[in-house]
Amino acid sequence: MTSNDMPPSAPEHLVLPTMGEVPQLPDGSLMADSTVDVMLVPVAGNSGAEQLVALAFSTVPLLVEAMGEQQPWVIIRTSELEGALRGSGARSVLIDPRLADVTE
């Protein structure tokens, strides 16, 4: 993932869903030296091959709308996102995704 992946109009901070609770400061940002398991989802790329994509939201209300109130999350500066995702396997970031309603 390169820094070119973020559009110039990207928000200053992004809200990332996590796989579990994360120690955070009162503003929702990470405590120093914290490790976070962010949510990665497989998405078919242009070639048809699957690639891992990190989900991110521009606001907490948008995350809650898409994923529910019980979804753990963390706020991260957009400028720090590339470094935070390094080694995660994420090839890109999907901002404000609208997730499908799965009903049986």
Coordinates of C-alpha atoms in Angstrom, one line a residue:
M1 CA 0.0 0.0 0.0
T2 CA 1.3 3.4 -0.9
S3 CA 0.5 6.8 0.4
N4 CA -1.0 7.6 -3.0
D5 CA -3.9 5.3 -2.1
M6 CA -5.5 8.1 0.1
P7 CA -7.5 10.7 -1.8
P8 CA -6.4 14.3 -1.3
S9 CA -9.8 15.0 0.3
A10 CA -9.4 12.3 2.9
P11 CA -10.4 13.3 6.5
E12 CA -7.7 14.1 9.0
H13 CA -8.8 11.1 11.1
L14 CA -10.4 7.8 10.3
V15 CA -12.3 5.4 12.5
L16 CA -11.2 1.8 12.0
P17 CA -13.3 -1.2 13.2
T18 CA -11.2 -3.6 15.2
M19 CA -11.4 -7.3 16.0
G20 CA -11.5 -6.6 19.8
E21 CA -11.4 -3.9 22.4
V22 CA -8.4 -1.6 22.2
P23 CA -7.0 0.6 25.1
Q24 CA -7.8 4.2 24.0
L25 CA -7.4 7.7 25.1
P26 CA -10.7 9.6 25.9
D27 CA -10.8 11.0 22.3
G28 CA -10.8 7.5 20.9
S29 CA -7.2 7.5 19.7
L30 CA -4.7 4.8 20.4
M31 CA -2.5 4.8 23.5
A32 CA 1.2 5.0 22.8
D33 CA 2.7 1.7 21.6
S34 CA -0.7 0.0 21.3
T35 CA -1.2 -2.9 18.9
V36 CA -4.5 -3.2 17.1
D37 CA -6.1 -6.0 15.1
V38 CA -8.0 -4.0 12.5
M39 CA -10.7 -5.6 10.4
L40 CA -9.6 -6.7 7.0
V41 CA -12.0 -8.1 4.4
P42 CA -11.2 -10.0 1.2
V43 CA -12.4 -8.0 -1.9
A44 CA -12.1 -9.0 -5.6
G45 CA -9.6 -6.8 -7.3
N46 CA -9.7 -5.6 -10.9
S47 CA -8.0 -8.9 -12.0
G48 CA -10.6 -10.9 -10.2
A49 CA -8.1 -12.1 -7.6
E50 CA -9.0 -11.4 -3.9
Q51 CA -7.0 -8.9 -1.9
L52 CA -7.3 -7.8 1.7
V53 CA -8.8 -4.4 2.3
A54 CA -8.9 -2.4 5.5
L55 CA -12.3 -0.9 6.4
A56 CA -12.3 2.7 7.6
F57 CA -15.0 5.3 8.3
S58 CA -14.9 9.1 8.3
T59 CA -17.0 9.4 11.5
V60 CA -18.1 7.2 14.4
P61 CA -21.8 7.5 13.5
L62 CA -21.1 6.1 10.0
L63 CA -19.2 3.1 11.5
V64 CA -22.1 2.5 13.9
E65 CA -24.6 2.8 11.1
A66 CA -22.7 0.2 9.0
M67 CA -21.5 -2.2 11.7
G68 CA -23.6 -1.6 14.8
E69 CA -23.1 -0.1 18.3
Q70 CA -21.2 -3.1 19.6
Q71 CA -18.4 -2.9 17.0
P72 CA -15.1 -2.0 18.7
W73 CA -13.2 0.8 16.9
V74 CA -10.2 3.1 17.1
I75 CA -9.5 6.5 15.7
I76 CA -6.2 7.0 13.8
R77 CA -4.7 10.0 12.0
T78 CA -5.0 9.5 8.2
S79 CA -1.4 10.5 7.9
E80 CA -0.4 7.5 10.1
L81 CA -2.6 4.9 8.4
E82 CA -0.1 3.5 6.0
G83 CA 2.4 2.9 8.8
A84 CA -0.2 1.4 11.0
L85 CA -1.3 -1.1 8.4
R86 CA 2.2 -2.0 7.3
G87 CA 2.6 -5.8 7.6
S88 CA -1.2 -6.4 8.0
G89 CA -1.6 -7.6 4.4
A90 CA -4.0 -4.8 3.5
R91 CA -3.6 -3.7 -0.1
S92 CA -5.9 -0.7 0.2
V93 CA -8.4 1.1 2.4
L94 CA -12.1 1.2 1.8
I95 CA -13.5 4.4 3.3
D96 CA -17.2 4.6 4.4
P97 CA -18.2 1.3 2.9
R98 CA -21.9 0.4 2.8
L99 CA -22.0 -3.2 4.0
A100 CA -24.7 -5.5 2.7
D101 CA -27.5 -6.4 5.0
V102 CA -27.2 -10.2 5.5
T103 CA -30.5 -11.8 6.4
E104 CA -31.4 -15.4 6.4

